[in-house]
Structures are given as structure tokens and as C-alpha cells.
mmCIF file with all atom_site columns, C-alpha atoms in Angstrom:
data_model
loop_
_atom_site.group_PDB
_atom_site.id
_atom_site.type_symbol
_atom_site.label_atom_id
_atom_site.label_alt_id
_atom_site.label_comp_id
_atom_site.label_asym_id
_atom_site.label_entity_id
_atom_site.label_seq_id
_atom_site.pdbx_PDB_ins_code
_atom_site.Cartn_x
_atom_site.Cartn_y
_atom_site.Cartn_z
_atom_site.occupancy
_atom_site.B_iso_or_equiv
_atom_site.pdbx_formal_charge
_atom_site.auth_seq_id
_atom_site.auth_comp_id
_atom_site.auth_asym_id
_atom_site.auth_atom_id
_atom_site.pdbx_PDB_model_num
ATOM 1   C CA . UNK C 1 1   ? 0.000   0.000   0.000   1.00 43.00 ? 1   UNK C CA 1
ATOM 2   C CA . UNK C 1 2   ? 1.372   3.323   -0.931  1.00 43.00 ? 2   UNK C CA 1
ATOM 3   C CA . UNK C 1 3   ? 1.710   5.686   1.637   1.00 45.00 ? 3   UNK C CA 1
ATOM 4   C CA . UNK C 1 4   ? 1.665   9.087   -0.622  1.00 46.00 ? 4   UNK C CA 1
ATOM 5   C CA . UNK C 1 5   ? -1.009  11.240  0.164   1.00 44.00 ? 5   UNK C CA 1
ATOM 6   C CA . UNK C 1 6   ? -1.963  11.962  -3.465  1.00 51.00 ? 6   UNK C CA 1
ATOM 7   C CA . UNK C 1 7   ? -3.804  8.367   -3.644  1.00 53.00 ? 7   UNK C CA 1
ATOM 8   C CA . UNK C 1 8   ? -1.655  7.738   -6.669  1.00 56.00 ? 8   UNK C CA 1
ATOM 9   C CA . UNK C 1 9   ? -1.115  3.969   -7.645  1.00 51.00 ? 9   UNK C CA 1
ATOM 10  C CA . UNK C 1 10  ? 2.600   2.694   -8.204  1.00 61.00 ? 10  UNK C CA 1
ATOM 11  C CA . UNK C 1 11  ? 1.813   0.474   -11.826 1.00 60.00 ? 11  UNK C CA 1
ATOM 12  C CA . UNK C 1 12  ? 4.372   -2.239  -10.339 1.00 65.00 ? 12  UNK C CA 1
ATOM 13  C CA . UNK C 1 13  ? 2.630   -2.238  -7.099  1.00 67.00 ? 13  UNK C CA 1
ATOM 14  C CA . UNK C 1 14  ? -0.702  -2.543  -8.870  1.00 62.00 ? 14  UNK C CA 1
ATOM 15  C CA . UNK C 1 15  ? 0.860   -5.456  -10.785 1.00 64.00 ? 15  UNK C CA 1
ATOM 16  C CA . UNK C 1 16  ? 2.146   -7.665  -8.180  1.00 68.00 ? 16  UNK C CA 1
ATOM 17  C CA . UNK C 1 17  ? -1.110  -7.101  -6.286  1.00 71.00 ? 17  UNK C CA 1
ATOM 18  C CA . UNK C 1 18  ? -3.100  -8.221  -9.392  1.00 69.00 ? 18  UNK C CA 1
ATOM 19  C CA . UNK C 1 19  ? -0.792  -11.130 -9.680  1.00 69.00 ? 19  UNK C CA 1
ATOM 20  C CA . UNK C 1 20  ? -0.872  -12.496 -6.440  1.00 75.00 ? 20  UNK C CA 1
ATOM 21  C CA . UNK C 1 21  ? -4.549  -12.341 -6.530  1.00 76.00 ? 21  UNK C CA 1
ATOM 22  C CA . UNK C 1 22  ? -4.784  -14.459 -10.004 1.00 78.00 ? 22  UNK C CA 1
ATOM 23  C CA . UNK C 1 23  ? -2.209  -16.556 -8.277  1.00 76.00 ? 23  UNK C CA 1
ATOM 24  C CA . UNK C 1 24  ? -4.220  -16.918 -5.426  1.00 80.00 ? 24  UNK C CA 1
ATOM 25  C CA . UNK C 1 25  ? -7.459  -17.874 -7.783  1.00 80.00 ? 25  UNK C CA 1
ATOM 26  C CA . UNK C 1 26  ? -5.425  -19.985 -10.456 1.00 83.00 ? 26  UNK C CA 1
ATOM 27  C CA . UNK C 1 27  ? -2.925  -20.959 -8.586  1.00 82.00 ? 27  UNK C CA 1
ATOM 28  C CA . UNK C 1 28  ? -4.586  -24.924 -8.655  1.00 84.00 ? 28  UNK C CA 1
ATOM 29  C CA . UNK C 1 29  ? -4.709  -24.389 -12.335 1.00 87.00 ? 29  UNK C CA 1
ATOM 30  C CA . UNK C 1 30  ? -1.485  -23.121 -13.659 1.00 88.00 ? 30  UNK C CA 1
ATOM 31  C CA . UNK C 1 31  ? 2.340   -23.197 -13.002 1.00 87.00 ? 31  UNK C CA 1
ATOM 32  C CA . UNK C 1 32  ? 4.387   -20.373 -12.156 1.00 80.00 ? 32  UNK C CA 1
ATOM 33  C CA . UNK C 1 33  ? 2.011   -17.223 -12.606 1.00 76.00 ? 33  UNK C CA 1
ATOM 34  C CA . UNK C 1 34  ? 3.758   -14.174 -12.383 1.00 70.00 ? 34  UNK C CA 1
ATOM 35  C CA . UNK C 1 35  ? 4.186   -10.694 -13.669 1.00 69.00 ? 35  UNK C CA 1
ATOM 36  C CA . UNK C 1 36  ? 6.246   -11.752 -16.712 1.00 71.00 ? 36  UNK C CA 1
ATOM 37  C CA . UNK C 1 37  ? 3.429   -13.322 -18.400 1.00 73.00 ? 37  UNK C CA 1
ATOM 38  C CA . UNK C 1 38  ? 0.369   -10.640 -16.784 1.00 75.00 ? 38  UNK C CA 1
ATOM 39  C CA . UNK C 1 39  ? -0.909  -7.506  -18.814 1.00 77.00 ? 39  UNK C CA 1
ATOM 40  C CA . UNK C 1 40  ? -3.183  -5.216  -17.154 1.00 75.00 ? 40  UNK C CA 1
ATOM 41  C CA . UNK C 1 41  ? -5.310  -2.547  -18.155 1.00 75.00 ? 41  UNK C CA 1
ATOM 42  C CA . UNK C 1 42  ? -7.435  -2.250  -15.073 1.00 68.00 ? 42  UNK C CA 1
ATOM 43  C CA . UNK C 1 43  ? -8.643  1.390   -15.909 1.00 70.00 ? 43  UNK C CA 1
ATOM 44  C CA . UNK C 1 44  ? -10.001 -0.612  -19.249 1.00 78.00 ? 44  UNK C CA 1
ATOM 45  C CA . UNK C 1 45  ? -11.102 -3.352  -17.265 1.00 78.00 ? 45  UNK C CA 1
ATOM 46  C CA . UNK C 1 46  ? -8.668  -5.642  -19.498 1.00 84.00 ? 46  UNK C CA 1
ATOM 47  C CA . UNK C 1 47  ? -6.299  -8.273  -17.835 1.00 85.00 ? 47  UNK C CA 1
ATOM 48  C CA . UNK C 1 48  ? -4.446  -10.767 -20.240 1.00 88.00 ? 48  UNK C CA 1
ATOM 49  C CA . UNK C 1 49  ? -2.270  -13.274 -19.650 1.00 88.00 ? 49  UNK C CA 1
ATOM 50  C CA . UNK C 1 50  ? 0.053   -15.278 -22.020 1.00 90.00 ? 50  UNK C CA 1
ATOM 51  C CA . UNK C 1 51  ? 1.817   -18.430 -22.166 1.00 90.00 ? 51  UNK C CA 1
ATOM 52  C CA . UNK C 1 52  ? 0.621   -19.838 -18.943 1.00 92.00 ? 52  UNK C CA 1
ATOM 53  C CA . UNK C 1 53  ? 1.651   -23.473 -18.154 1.00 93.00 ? 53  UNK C CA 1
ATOM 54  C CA . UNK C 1 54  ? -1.369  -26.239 -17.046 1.00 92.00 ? 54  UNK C CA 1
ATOM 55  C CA . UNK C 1 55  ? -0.542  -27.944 -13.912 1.00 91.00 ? 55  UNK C CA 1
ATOM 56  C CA . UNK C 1 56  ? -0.820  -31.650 -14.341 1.00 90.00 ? 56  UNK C CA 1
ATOM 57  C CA . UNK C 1 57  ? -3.271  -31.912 -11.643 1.00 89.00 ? 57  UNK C CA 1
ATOM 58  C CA . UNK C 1 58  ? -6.039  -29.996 -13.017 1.00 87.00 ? 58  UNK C CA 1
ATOM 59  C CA . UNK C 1 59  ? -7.847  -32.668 -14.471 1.00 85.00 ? 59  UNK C CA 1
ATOM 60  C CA . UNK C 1 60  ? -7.434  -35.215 -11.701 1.00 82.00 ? 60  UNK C CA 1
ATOM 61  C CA . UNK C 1 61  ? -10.323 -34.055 -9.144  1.00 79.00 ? 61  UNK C CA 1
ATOM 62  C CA . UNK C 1 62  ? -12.493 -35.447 -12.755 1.00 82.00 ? 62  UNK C CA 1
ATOM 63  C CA . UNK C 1 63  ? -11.269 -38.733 -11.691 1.00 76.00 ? 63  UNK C CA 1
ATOM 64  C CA . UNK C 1 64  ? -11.240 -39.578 -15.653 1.00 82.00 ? 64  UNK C CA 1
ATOM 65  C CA . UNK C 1 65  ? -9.225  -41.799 -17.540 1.00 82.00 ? 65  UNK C CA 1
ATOM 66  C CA . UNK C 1 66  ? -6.401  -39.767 -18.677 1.00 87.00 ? 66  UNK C CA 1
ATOM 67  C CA . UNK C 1 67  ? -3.836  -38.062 -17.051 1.00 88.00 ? 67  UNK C CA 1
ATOM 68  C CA . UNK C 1 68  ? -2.135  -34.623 -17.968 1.00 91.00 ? 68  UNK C CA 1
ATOM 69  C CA . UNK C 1 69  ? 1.322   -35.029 -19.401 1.00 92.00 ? 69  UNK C CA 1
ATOM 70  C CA . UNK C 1 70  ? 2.002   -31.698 -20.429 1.00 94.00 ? 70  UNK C CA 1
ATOM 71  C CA . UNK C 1 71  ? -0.569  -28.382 -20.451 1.00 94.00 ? 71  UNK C CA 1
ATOM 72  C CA . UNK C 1 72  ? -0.432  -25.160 -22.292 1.00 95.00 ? 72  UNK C CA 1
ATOM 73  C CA . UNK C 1 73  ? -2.864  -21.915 -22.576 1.00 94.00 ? 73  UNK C CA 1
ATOM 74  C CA . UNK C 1 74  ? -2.045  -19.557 -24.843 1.00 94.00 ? 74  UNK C CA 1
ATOM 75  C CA . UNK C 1 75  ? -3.617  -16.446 -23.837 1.00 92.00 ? 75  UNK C CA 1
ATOM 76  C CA . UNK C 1 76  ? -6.699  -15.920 -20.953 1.00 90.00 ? 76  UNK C CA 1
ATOM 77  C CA . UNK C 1 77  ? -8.595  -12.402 -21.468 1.00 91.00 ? 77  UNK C CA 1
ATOM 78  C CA . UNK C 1 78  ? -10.575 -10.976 -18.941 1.00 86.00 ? 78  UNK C CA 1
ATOM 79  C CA . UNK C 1 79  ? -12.935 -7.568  -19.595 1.00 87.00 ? 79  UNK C CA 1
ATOM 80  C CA . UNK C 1 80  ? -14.268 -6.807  -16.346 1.00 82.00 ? 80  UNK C CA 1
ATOM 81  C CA . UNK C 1 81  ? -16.649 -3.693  -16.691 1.00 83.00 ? 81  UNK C CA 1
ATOM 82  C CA . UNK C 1 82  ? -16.102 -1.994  -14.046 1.00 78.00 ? 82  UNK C CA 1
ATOM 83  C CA . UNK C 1 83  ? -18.780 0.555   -13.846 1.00 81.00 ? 83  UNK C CA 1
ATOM 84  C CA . UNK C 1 84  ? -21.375 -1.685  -14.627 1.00 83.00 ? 84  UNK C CA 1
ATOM 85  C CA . UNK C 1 85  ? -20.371 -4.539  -12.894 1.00 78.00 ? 85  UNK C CA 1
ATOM 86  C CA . UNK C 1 86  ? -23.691 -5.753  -11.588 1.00 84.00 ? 86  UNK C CA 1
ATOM 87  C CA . UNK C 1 87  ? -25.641 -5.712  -14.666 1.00 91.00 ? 87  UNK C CA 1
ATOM 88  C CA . UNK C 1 88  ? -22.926 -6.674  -17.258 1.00 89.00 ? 88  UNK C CA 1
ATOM 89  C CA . UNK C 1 89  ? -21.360 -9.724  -17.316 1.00 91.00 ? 89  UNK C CA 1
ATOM 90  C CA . UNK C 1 90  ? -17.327 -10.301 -17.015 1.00 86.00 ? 90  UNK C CA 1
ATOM 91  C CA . UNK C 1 91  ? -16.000 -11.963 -19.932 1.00 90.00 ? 91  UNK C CA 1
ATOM 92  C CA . UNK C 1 92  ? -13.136 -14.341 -20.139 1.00 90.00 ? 92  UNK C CA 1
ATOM 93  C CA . UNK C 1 93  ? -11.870 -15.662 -23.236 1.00 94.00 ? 93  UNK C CA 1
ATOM 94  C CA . UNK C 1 94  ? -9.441  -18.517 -23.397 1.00 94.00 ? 94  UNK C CA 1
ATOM 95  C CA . UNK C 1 95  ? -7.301  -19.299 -26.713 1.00 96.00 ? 95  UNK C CA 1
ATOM 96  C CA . UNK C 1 96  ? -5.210  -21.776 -27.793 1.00 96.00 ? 96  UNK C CA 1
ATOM 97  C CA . UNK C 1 97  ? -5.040  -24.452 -24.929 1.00 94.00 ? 97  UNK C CA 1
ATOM 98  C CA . UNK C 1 98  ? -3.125  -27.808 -25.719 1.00 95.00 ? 98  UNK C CA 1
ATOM 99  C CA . UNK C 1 99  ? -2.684  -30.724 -24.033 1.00 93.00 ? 99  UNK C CA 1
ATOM 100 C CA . UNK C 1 100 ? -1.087  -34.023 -24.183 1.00 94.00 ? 100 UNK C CA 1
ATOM 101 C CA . UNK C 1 101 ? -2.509  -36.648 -21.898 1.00 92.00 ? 101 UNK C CA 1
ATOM 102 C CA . UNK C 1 102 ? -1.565  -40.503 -21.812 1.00 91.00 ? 102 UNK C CA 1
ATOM 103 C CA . UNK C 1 103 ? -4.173  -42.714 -20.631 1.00 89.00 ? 103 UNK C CA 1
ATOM 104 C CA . UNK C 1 104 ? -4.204  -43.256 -16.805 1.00 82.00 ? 104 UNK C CA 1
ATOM 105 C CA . UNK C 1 105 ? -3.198  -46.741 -15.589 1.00 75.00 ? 105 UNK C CA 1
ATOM 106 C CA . UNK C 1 106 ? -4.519  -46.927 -12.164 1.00 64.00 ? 106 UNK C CA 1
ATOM 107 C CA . UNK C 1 107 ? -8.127  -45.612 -12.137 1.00 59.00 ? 107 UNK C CA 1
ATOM 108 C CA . UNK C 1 108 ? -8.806  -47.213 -8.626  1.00 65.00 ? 108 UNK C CA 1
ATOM 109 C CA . UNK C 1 109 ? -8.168  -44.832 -6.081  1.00 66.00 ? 109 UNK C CA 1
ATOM 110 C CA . UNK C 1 110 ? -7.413  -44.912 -2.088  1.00 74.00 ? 110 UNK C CA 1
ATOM 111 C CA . UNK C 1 111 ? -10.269 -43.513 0.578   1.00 77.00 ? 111 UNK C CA 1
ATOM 112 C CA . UNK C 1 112 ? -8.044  -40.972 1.290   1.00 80.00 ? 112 UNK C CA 1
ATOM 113 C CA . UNK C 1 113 ? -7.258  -40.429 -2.299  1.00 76.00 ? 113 UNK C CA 1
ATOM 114 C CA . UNK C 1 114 ? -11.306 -39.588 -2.660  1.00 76.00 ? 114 UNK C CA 1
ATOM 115 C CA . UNK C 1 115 ? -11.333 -37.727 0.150   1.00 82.00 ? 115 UNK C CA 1
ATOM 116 C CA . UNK C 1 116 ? -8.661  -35.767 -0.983  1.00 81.00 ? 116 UNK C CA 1
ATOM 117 C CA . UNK C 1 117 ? -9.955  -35.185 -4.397  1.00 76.00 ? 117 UNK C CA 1
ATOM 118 C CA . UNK C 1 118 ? -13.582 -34.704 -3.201  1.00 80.00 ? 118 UNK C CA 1
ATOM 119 C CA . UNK C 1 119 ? -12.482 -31.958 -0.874  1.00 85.00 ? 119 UNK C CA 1
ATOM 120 C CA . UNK C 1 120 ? -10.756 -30.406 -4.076  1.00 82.00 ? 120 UNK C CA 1
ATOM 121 C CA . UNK C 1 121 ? -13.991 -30.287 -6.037  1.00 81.00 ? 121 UNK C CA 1
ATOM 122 C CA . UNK C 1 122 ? -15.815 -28.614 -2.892  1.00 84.00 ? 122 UNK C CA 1
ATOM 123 C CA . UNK C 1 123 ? -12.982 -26.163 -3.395  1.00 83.00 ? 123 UNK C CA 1
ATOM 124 C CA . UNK C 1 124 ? -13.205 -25.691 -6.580  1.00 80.00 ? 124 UNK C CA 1
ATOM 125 C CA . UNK C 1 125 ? -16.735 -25.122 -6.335  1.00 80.00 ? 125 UNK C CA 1
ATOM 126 C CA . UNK C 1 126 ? -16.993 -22.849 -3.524  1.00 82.00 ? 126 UNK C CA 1
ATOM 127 C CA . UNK C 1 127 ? -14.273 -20.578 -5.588  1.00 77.00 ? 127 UNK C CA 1
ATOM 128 C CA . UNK C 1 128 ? -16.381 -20.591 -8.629  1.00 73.00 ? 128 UNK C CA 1
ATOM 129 C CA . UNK C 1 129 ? -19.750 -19.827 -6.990  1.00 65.00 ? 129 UNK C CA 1
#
């Protein structure tokens, strides 16, 4: 928090905010979010971000019969309209996502496995609500 008395926001403090709240909101979903691949715009309502890395996890609370070997999004843009937030909707747009998956060879999982992955989806969920 800036403690200048003009109210003025420092752009690289406003960016590292703004990243550790998509980190804290993606974070399950992708690798290594940072400032290097985040673009804001947030007078414009416009965040980007580019060349993010899947974690291999992100399908696994699916319990389906693949596995993630390797995850890639291209680009994720957000228009968040700020001044009519509550009757317009916030659009995010996601291009270019590839993934190579193997098929998985143990399908069968623990009790504590489920549990684990059941409490992910309530996460999930409850984030998302």
C-alpha cells in the first residue's frame, strides 16, 4: 500500500497485487504465474495473460481416464466492466489451450485419495460460486 497522500497507484505495485490475486485464484490451475506473463489494463477493465503453463493436476479431481502429461494456454482475457459490474457480465476468453494426456493406468483410487480429491472439487466449487 502506498503511503503518498496523493492516492496515486505505483503500476508495479498494482501489478504484483493483481498477480498475487490471479495466483491466489489460479494458482490450482497453472504453473508459475507471475508478472512476466500478466498484462493489465485495469482502468479498461482488461487483464491478459500469455503463455501460462497447465498444472498436471487440473484434471485429476475429474477422476477420468487420462492423465495430464504436459498443459499449455495460450492467452486468458478478462474484460471486467467496471462501472457496470452488476448488470454486465465479465467476460473471459481462453485461446489456444493444448494438451497431451496418456491414458491413466490406475483408475482405482485410495479412501483418502477420494477424500482428498472430493475436498478439491468442494474447493473448486466454492471458488467458482
Amino acid at each position: 500500500v502506498s503511503t503518498q497522500s496523493t492516492g496515486e497507484f505505483n503500476p508495479t505495485m498494482l501489478s504484483s497485487l493483481a498477480s498475487k490475486l490471479l495466483s491466489k485464484y489460479l494458482g490450482d490451475f497453472i504453473e508459475g504465474l507471475d508478472k512476466d506473463n500478466l498484462n493489465l489494463n485495469l482502468g479498461k477493465g482488461d487483464v491478459v495473460l500469455t503463455n501460462l503453463q497447465l498444472k498436471k493436476t487440473v484434471l485429476d479431481g475429474l477422476n477420468l481416464p487420462i492423465q495430464i502429461k504436459q498443459g499449455f494456454v495460450g492467452s486468458l482475457n478478462v474484460q471486467i466492466p467496471w462501472s457496470s459490474l452488476g448488470s454486465k457480465p465479465v467476460i473471459a476468453k481462453i485461446e489456444n489451450v493444448f494438451l497431451v494426456v496418456s491414458p491413466r493406468t490406475n483408475v482405482s483410487m485410495t479412501a483418502k485419495e477420494q477424500e482428498d480429491v472430493s475436498l478439491q472439487l468442494k474447493r473448486r466449487r466454492l471458488l467458482f460460486a
